[in-house]
Amino acid sequence: MVLVVGHRIASDPLSSRIAMTHASCRFCGTSLEHVFADLGMSPLSNSNVPVERANAMEPFYPLCALVCHSCFLVQLEDFESPQHIFDEQYAYFSSYSSSWLAHCRRYVEQTTDTLGLDASSQVIELASNDGYLLQYFVERGIPALGIEPSANTARVAIDRGVPTRVEFWGKQTARAVTAAGTRADLLLGNNVLAHVPDINDFVAGMKIALKEGGTITIEFPHLLKLIELNQWDTIYHEHFSYLSFSTVARIFAAHGLRLFDVEEIPTHGGSLRVFGCHADDSRERSAAAGELLEEELAAGLEELGTYLDYGARVIEDKRQILELLIALKRAGYAIAGYGAAAKGNTLLNYCGVGRDFLDFTCDANPGKQGHLLPGTHVPILAPDAIRERRPDVVLILPWNIKDEIMEELSYIREWDGRFAARSPELRLFP
Ligand SMILES: [Zn+2]
């Protein structure tokens, strides 16, 4: 029998499955019937495994992004309580990335100037982590309050002089904050809106805590980039919603808020910083905001078919990634990974890439070193391991900072080592 292999990707039976779920949209309540990207079963991406737990059972959960045919919010179903995700083991400390800190410092300078913030103003940050950003407001004498659900991270913030409440954000916390006499001139949240299970309660809380004439800024990875640049590996369990400007505008409008401006920023492979205010605020919508709405419309983000077509591209990408990695192994190359973050874990688990491909991975965060990646159990070592073991290929998992990493590891060329990274398809770099 001859097997004819053509390019019939669009008719792949796996590509536009009907969702096997009883879930409803976390924004508008419509029942969810359509699959955007099904990445199989996966462990929680930040649950690195201590070596002594290597033989223990590990929970896996479905990693399947669905799209609401009514409001086009791309989302995961609920699967675990957020208390579990953001427990004391939560391994993410923002302050470890130098490029991220530089981004935050610029943000603080810019907003202080444009909004005219001073000692009489109030800044509130939602999911303020270890005070990585608010520290720059505190430095300038601008009153700042952090809201952070993870107690160990909040402790670091308090120790560096950033007032912080250990709480999840929502209407209840917003009422407690305003009852204590605090309302925000600037209310900000970086990379948090996409991570909250109850997006309505979160945005309703912002409405309550925003002073009249106050400004909201929210940053999140842009769904348009996820689709255009095939960034499906940014899908992971802690990341509940995948947001476009249009969907966030709809969600804000439902809570008496309005988006009046937007900036496209390079973080996380292409993010938006949106600017919001009370619905009755006098500020007019900027040209940039109008143009982005048009751009999303032209890209098909308000049509179901655009979302249904995506799954086939993810499957094709998995095949291409495996083809390259298999070719490298057949040629006898030793491959090491770089990075031990969410993105990499989604890719490795979905593609089934473990120690049969990667000898180890490394990460600059000492808290991760000596552990195993969840699911694949690839050992996490300090970056020095690359110089010691001289792998032929370094697979850079956090492709959004690949230039920074290639620069840092440029010494692998001493032994003709090469880099591999997604850009957006997986390829080798000279
Ligand atoms: Zn919906």
Coordinates of C-alpha atoms and ligand atoms in Angstrom, one line a residue:
M1 CA 0.0 0.0 0.0
V2 CA 1.3 3.4 -0.9
L3 CA 0.9 6.1 1.7
V4 CA 0.6 9.4 -0.1
V5 CA 1.6 12.3 2.1
G6 CA 0.4 15.6 0.9
H7 CA -0.5 18.9 2.5
R8 CA -4.0 18.3 3.7
I9 CA -3.6 20.1 7.0
A10 CA -6.9 21.9 6.8
S11 CA -8.8 18.7 6.7
D12 CA -6.9 17.1 9.6
P13 CA -9.6 15.5 11.7
L14 CA -7.9 16.7 14.9
S15 CA -7.9 20.3 13.9
S16 CA -11.3 21.6 14.7
R17 CA -12.7 19.3 17.3
I18 CA -15.9 20.0 19.2
A19 CA -15.0 20.7 22.8
M20 CA -15.8 17.8 25.2
T21 CA -16.8 20.0 28.1
H22 CA -19.6 21.4 30.0
A23 CA -17.7 24.6 30.8
S24 CA -19.0 28.1 30.1
C25 CA -17.2 31.3 29.1
R26 CA -15.5 32.9 32.1
F27 CA -16.6 36.3 30.8
C28 CA -20.0 36.1 29.2
G29 CA -21.3 32.7 30.4
T30 CA -21.9 31.2 26.9
S31 CA -21.3 27.5 26.8
L32 CA -17.9 26.7 25.3
E33 CA -18.1 24.4 22.2
H34 CA -15.0 25.1 20.2
V35 CA -11.4 24.0 20.6
F36 CA -8.7 26.6 19.8
A37 CA -5.6 24.5 20.6
D38 CA -5.5 21.1 22.3
L39 CA -2.1 20.5 23.9
G40 CA -3.0 17.2 25.5
M41 CA -2.3 16.4 29.2
S42 CA 0.3 18.4 31.0
P43 CA 1.6 19.0 34.5
L44 CA 1.5 22.4 36.1
S45 CA 4.3 24.3 34.4
N46 CA 5.9 25.8 37.5
S47 CA 5.8 22.6 39.5
N48 CA 9.5 21.7 39.2
V49 CA 10.1 18.3 40.9
P50 CA 12.6 17.9 43.7
V51 CA 14.9 14.9 42.9
E52 CA 13.8 13.0 46.0
R53 CA 10.2 13.2 44.6
A54 CA 11.2 11.8 41.2
N55 CA 9.4 8.5 41.7
A56 CA 6.2 10.1 43.1
M57 CA 3.0 10.5 41.1
E58 CA 2.6 13.8 39.4
P59 CA -0.8 15.4 38.5
F60 CA -1.4 16.0 34.8
Y61 CA -4.4 18.2 33.7
P62 CA -5.8 18.8 30.2
L63 CA -4.2 21.7 28.5
C64 CA -6.9 22.6 26.0
A65 CA -7.6 26.2 25.0
L66 CA -11.2 26.8 24.0
V67 CA -12.8 29.8 22.3
C68 CA -16.1 31.4 23.1
H69 CA -18.2 31.8 19.9
S70 CA -20.0 34.7 21.4
C71 CA -17.3 37.0 22.8
F72 CA -14.1 35.3 21.3
L73 CA -12.4 35.1 24.6
V74 CA -9.8 32.3 24.3
Q75 CA -9.5 30.5 27.6
L76 CA -8.7 27.4 29.6
E77 CA -11.3 25.6 31.7
D78 CA -10.9 25.8 35.4
F79 CA -9.1 22.7 36.7
E80 CA -7.5 23.5 40.1
S81 CA -8.0 26.2 42.7
P82 CA -5.7 29.2 42.3
Q83 CA -4.8 28.8 46.0
H84 CA -3.0 25.6 44.8
I85 CA -1.2 27.3 42.0
F86 CA 0.0 30.3 44.0
D87 CA 1.0 28.4 47.1
E88 CA 4.2 28.8 49.0
Q89 CA 6.1 26.8 46.4
Y90 CA 5.3 29.2 43.6
A91 CA 8.7 29.6 42.0
Y92 CA 8.4 32.8 40.1
F93 CA 10.2 35.9 41.4
S94 CA 10.0 38.8 38.9
S95 CA 13.3 40.4 40.1
Y96 CA 15.4 37.7 38.5
S97 CA 15.2 39.1 34.9
S98 CA 17.3 42.2 34.2
S99 CA 15.6 43.1 31.0
W100 CA 12.2 43.0 32.8
L101 CA 13.5 45.3 35.5
A102 CA 14.7 47.8 32.9
H103 CA 11.3 47.6 31.3
C104 CA 9.6 48.4 34.6
R105 CA 11.9 51.3 35.4
R106 CA 11.1 52.9 32.1
Y107 CA 7.4 52.4 32.7
V108 CA 7.6 54.1 36.1
E109 CA 9.5 57.1 34.6
Q110 CA 7.0 57.4 31.8
T111 CA 3.8 57.2 33.8
T112 CA 5.1 59.4 36.6
D113 CA 5.6 62.1 33.9
T114 CA 2.5 61.7 31.8
L115 CA 0.1 61.4 34.8
G116 CA 2.0 63.9 36.9
L117 CA 2.2 61.6 39.9
D118 CA 3.7 62.9 43.1
A119 CA 3.7 62.5 46.9
S120 CA -0.1 63.2 47.0
S121 CA -0.9 60.4 44.5
Q122 CA -1.6 56.8 45.1
V123 CA -0.4 53.9 43.0
I124 CA -1.9 50.4 43.5
E125 CA -0.4 47.4 41.7
L126 CA -2.4 44.1 41.4
A127 CA -0.2 41.0 41.6
S128 CA 2.8 43.1 42.7
N129 CA 5.0 40.0 43.2
D130 CA 8.2 40.8 45.1
G131 CA 7.8 44.6 44.7
Y132 CA 9.9 44.5 41.5
L133 CA 8.0 47.5 40.0
L134 CA 6.6 49.4 42.9
Q135 CA 10.1 49.8 44.4
Y136 CA 10.7 52.5 41.7
F137 CA 7.6 54.4 42.8
V138 CA 8.7 54.1 46.5
E139 CA 12.1 55.4 45.5
R140 CA 10.4 58.5 44.0
G141 CA 8.4 59.1 47.2
I142 CA 5.1 58.2 45.5
P143 CA 2.7 56.3 47.8
A144 CA 2.4 52.7 46.6
L145 CA 0.4 49.7 47.6
G146 CA 0.9 46.1 46.4
I147 CA -1.7 43.4 46.3
E148 CA -0.1 39.9 46.1
P149 CA -1.6 36.5 46.9
S150 CA 1.6 34.6 47.4
A151 CA 2.8 35.2 51.0
N152 CA 6.5 34.3 50.4
T153 CA 6.8 36.7 47.4
A154 CA 4.9 39.5 49.3
R155 CA 7.4 39.1 52.2
V156 CA 10.3 40.0 49.9
A157 CA 8.4 43.1 48.8
I158 CA 7.6 44.2 52.4
D159 CA 11.3 43.7 53.3
R160 CA 12.3 46.1 50.6
G161 CA 9.9 48.7 51.8
V162 CA 6.9 48.2 49.5
P163 CA 3.6 48.1 51.5
T164 CA 1.8 44.9 50.4
R165 CA -1.4 43.1 51.3
V166 CA -1.4 39.3 50.9
E167 CA -4.7 38.9 49.1
F168 CA -6.2 37.9 45.8
W169 CA -7.7 40.9 43.9
G170 CA -11.4 41.2 43.3
K171 CA -14.4 43.1 44.5
Q172 CA -14.0 42.0 48.1
T173 CA -10.3 43.2 48.4
A174 CA -11.2 46.4 46.5
R175 CA -13.9 47.2 49.0
A176 CA -11.5 46.6 51.9
V177 CA -8.8 48.8 50.3
T178 CA -11.3 51.7 49.6
A179 CA -12.8 51.3 53.1
A180 CA -9.2 51.9 54.4
G181 CA -9.3 55.2 52.5
T182 CA -7.2 54.2 49.5
R183 CA -8.2 54.8 45.9
A184 CA -5.8 54.7 43.0
D185 CA -4.7 57.5 40.7
L186 CA -2.8 54.8 38.9
L187 CA -4.0 51.2 39.1
L188 CA -1.8 48.8 37.3
G189 CA -1.5 45.1 36.6
N190 CA 1.3 43.5 34.5
N191 CA 0.7 40.0 33.2
V192 CA -2.1 39.3 35.7
L193 CA -5.4 39.8 33.9
A194 CA -4.7 36.7 31.8
H195 CA -3.9 34.7 35.0
V196 CA -7.1 35.3 37.0
P197 CA -9.8 32.7 37.1
D198 CA -12.7 35.1 37.7
I199 CA -11.9 37.9 35.2
N200 CA -15.3 39.7 35.9
D201 CA -14.6 39.9 39.7
F202 CA -11.1 41.2 39.0
V203 CA -12.2 44.0 36.6
A204 CA -15.2 44.9 38.8
G205 CA -12.6 45.3 41.7
M206 CA -10.6 47.7 39.5
K207 CA -13.8 49.8 38.9
I208 CA -14.3 50.1 42.7
A209 CA -10.7 51.1 43.5
L210 CA -10.1 53.6 40.7
K211 CA -10.3 57.2 41.7
E212 CA -12.4 59.6 39.6
G213 CA -10.1 60.7 36.8
G214 CA -7.7 57.8 37.6
T215 CA -5.9 55.7 35.1
I216 CA -5.6 51.9 34.7
T217 CA -2.7 50.3 32.8
I218 CA -2.8 46.6 32.1
E219 CA -0.2 44.6 30.2
F220 CA -0.9 41.2 28.7
P221 CA 0.5 39.1 25.9
H222 CA -1.4 39.9 22.7
L223 CA -3.6 37.1 21.3
L224 CA -3.0 38.4 17.7
K225 CA 0.8 37.7 18.2
L226 CA 0.0 34.2 19.6
I227 CA -1.9 33.4 16.4
E228 CA 0.3 35.2 13.8
L229 CA 3.6 33.9 15.3
N230 CA 2.3 30.5 16.4
Q231 CA 3.2 31.1 20.0
W232 CA 1.1 28.2 21.3
D233 CA 3.8 27.3 23.8
T234 CA 2.6 30.4 25.8
I235 CA -0.5 28.4 26.7
Y236 CA -0.1 26.9 30.2
H237 CA -2.4 26.1 33.1
E238 CA -1.8 29.3 35.1
H239 CA -2.6 31.4 32.1
F240 CA -6.4 31.2 31.9
S241 CA -7.3 33.8 29.3
Y242 CA -5.7 34.8 25.9
L243 CA -6.6 38.3 25.3
S244 CA -7.1 40.6 22.3
F245 CA -7.7 44.3 22.6
S246 CA -11.3 43.8 21.4
T247 CA -12.1 41.3 24.1
V248 CA -10.5 43.3 26.9
A249 CA -12.4 46.4 25.6
R250 CA -15.7 44.3 25.9
I251 CA -14.8 43.1 29.4
F252 CA -14.0 46.6 30.6
A253 CA -17.2 48.1 29.1
A254 CA -19.2 45.5 30.9
H255 CA -17.9 46.9 34.2
G256 CA -18.3 50.6 33.5
L257 CA -14.7 51.1 32.3
R258 CA -13.3 52.1 29.0
L259 CA -10.0 51.6 27.1
F260 CA -8.8 54.9 25.7
D261 CA -5.3 54.1 24.5
V262 CA -2.9 51.3 23.8
E263 CA 0.8 50.7 23.2
E264 CA 2.4 47.6 21.6
I265 CA 5.4 46.5 23.6
P266 CA 7.9 43.7 22.9
T267 CA 7.6 41.8 26.2
H268 CA 6.7 38.1 26.0
G269 CA 6.9 38.0 22.3
G270 CA 4.5 40.9 21.7
S271 CA 2.3 42.4 24.4
L272 CA -0.2 45.2 24.8
R273 CA -0.2 47.9 27.4
V274 CA -3.8 49.2 27.5
F275 CA -4.9 52.3 29.2
G276 CA -8.3 52.4 30.9
C277 CA -10.5 54.9 32.8
H278 CA -14.0 55.2 34.1
A279 CA -16.6 55.0 31.2
D280 CA -17.6 58.6 31.8
D281 CA -14.1 60.0 31.8
S282 CA -13.6 62.9 29.4
R283 CA -10.4 61.5 27.8
E284 CA -11.0 60.6 24.1
R285 CA -10.0 57.4 22.4
S286 CA -6.5 57.6 20.8
A287 CA -5.8 57.0 17.2
A288 CA -3.7 54.0 18.2
A289 CA -6.6 52.3 19.9
G290 CA -8.9 52.8 16.9
E291 CA -6.2 51.4 14.6
L292 CA -5.6 48.4 16.7
L293 CA -9.3 47.5 16.7
E294 CA -9.3 47.8 12.9
E295 CA -6.2 45.6 12.7
E296 CA -7.7 42.9 14.9
L297 CA -10.9 43.0 12.8
A298 CA -8.9 42.7 9.6
A299 CA -7.0 39.7 11.1
G300 CA -10.2 37.9 11.6
L301 CA -10.3 38.0 15.4
E302 CA -14.0 38.6 15.4
E303 CA -14.7 35.5 13.3
L304 CA -14.9 32.0 14.7
G305 CA -13.2 30.4 11.7
T306 CA -9.9 32.2 12.5
Y307 CA -9.8 30.4 15.9
L308 CA -10.9 27.0 14.5
D309 CA -8.1 27.0 11.9
Y310 CA -5.4 27.4 14.5
G311 CA -5.4 23.9 16.0
A312 CA -4.0 22.4 12.7
R313 CA -1.1 24.8 12.8
V314 CA -0.2 23.7 16.3
I315 CA -0.2 20.0 15.2
E316 CA 1.9 20.8 12.1
D317 CA 4.4 22.7 14.3
K318 CA 4.8 19.8 16.7
R319 CA 5.7 17.5 13.7
Q320 CA 8.2 20.0 12.5
I321 CA 9.9 20.4 15.9
L322 CA 10.2 16.6 16.3
E323 CA 11.6 16.3 12.8
L324 CA 14.4 18.7 13.5
L325 CA 15.2 17.2 17.0
I326 CA 15.1 13.7 15.6
A327 CA 17.4 14.7 12.7
L328 CA 19.9 16.3 15.2
K329 CA 19.9 13.1 17.4
R330 CA 20.3 10.9 14.3
A331 CA 23.4 13.0 13.4
G332 CA 24.8 12.2 16.9
Y333 CA 24.5 15.6 18.5
A334 CA 24.2 16.2 22.2
I335 CA 21.4 18.7 22.9
A336 CA 21.0 20.8 26.1
G337 CA 18.1 23.1 26.9
Y338 CA 18.3 26.6 28.2
G339 CA 15.4 27.8 30.5
A340 CA 13.1 26.2 33.0
A341 CA 10.0 28.3 32.6
A342 CA 6.3 27.8 31.6
K343 CA 6.9 28.1 27.8
G344 CA 9.5 25.4 27.7
N345 CA 7.4 23.0 29.7
T346 CA 4.4 23.3 27.4
L347 CA 6.6 22.6 24.4
L348 CA 8.5 19.7 25.9
N349 CA 5.4 18.0 27.3
Y350 CA 3.2 18.5 24.2
C351 CA 5.9 17.3 21.9
G352 CA 7.0 14.5 24.2
V353 CA 10.6 15.7 24.4
G354 CA 12.4 14.4 27.5
R355 CA 15.8 13.1 28.4
D356 CA 15.8 11.1 25.1
F357 CA 16.5 14.4 23.4
L358 CA 17.7 16.8 26.1
D359 CA 20.6 15.8 28.4
F360 CA 19.7 18.7 30.8
T361 CA 18.4 22.2 30.8
C362 CA 19.7 25.1 32.8
D363 CA 18.3 28.2 34.5
A364 CA 19.9 31.2 36.2
N365 CA 17.4 31.0 39.0
P366 CA 19.1 29.1 41.8
G367 CA 15.7 28.1 43.3
K368 CA 15.1 25.9 40.2
Q369 CA 18.6 24.3 40.0
G370 CA 18.8 20.8 41.2
H371 CA 15.2 20.1 40.4
L372 CA 13.6 18.2 37.5
L373 CA 11.3 19.8 34.9
P374 CA 7.6 18.7 35.5
G375 CA 6.5 15.8 33.4
T376 CA 9.6 15.3 31.3
H377 CA 12.0 15.2 34.4
V378 CA 14.8 16.8 32.5
P379 CA 17.4 17.9 35.2
I380 CA 17.7 21.7 35.7
L381 CA 21.4 22.7 36.2
A382 CA 23.2 26.0 36.6
P383 CA 24.1 27.7 33.3
D384 CA 27.8 26.8 33.9
A385 CA 26.9 23.2 33.0
I386 CA 26.9 24.3 29.3
R387 CA 30.6 25.3 29.5
E388 CA 31.5 22.1 31.3
R389 CA 29.6 19.7 29.2
R390 CA 29.9 21.4 25.8
P391 CA 26.7 20.3 24.1
D392 CA 26.6 20.5 20.3
V393 CA 23.2 22.3 20.3
V394 CA 21.6 24.5 22.9
L395 CA 17.8 24.6 22.6
I396 CA 16.6 28.0 23.9
L397 CA 13.2 27.5 25.3
P398 CA 12.3 31.1 26.2
W399 CA 12.5 32.3 22.6
N400 CA 11.3 35.8 23.6
I401 CA 14.7 36.5 25.1
K402 CA 16.8 34.4 22.7
D403 CA 19.0 37.3 21.6
E404 CA 20.0 38.0 25.2
I405 CA 20.7 34.3 25.8
M406 CA 22.7 33.8 22.5
E407 CA 24.9 36.8 23.5
E408 CA 25.4 35.4 27.0
L409 CA 26.3 31.9 25.7
S410 CA 28.2 33.1 22.6
Y411 CA 31.2 31.0 23.9
I412 CA 29.6 27.8 22.6
R413 CA 31.1 28.7 19.2
E414 CA 34.5 27.7 20.7
W415 CA 33.5 24.1 20.1
D416 CA 31.2 24.8 17.1
G417 CA 28.1 24.7 19.3
R418 CA 24.9 26.0 17.7
F419 CA 21.6 27.4 19.0
A420 CA 18.1 26.2 18.2
A421 CA 15.1 28.4 19.0
R422 CA 11.6 29.0 17.7
S423 CA 11.4 32.0 15.5
P424 CA 8.5 31.2 15.0
E425 CA 9.3 27.7 13.7
L426 CA 12.1 25.8 15.4
R427 CA 15.4 26.3 13.5
L428 CA 19.1 26.3 14.0
F429 CA 21.1 29.6 14.3
P430 CA 24.6 29.8 13.0
Ligands
ZN1 ZN -17.7 34.6 26.0

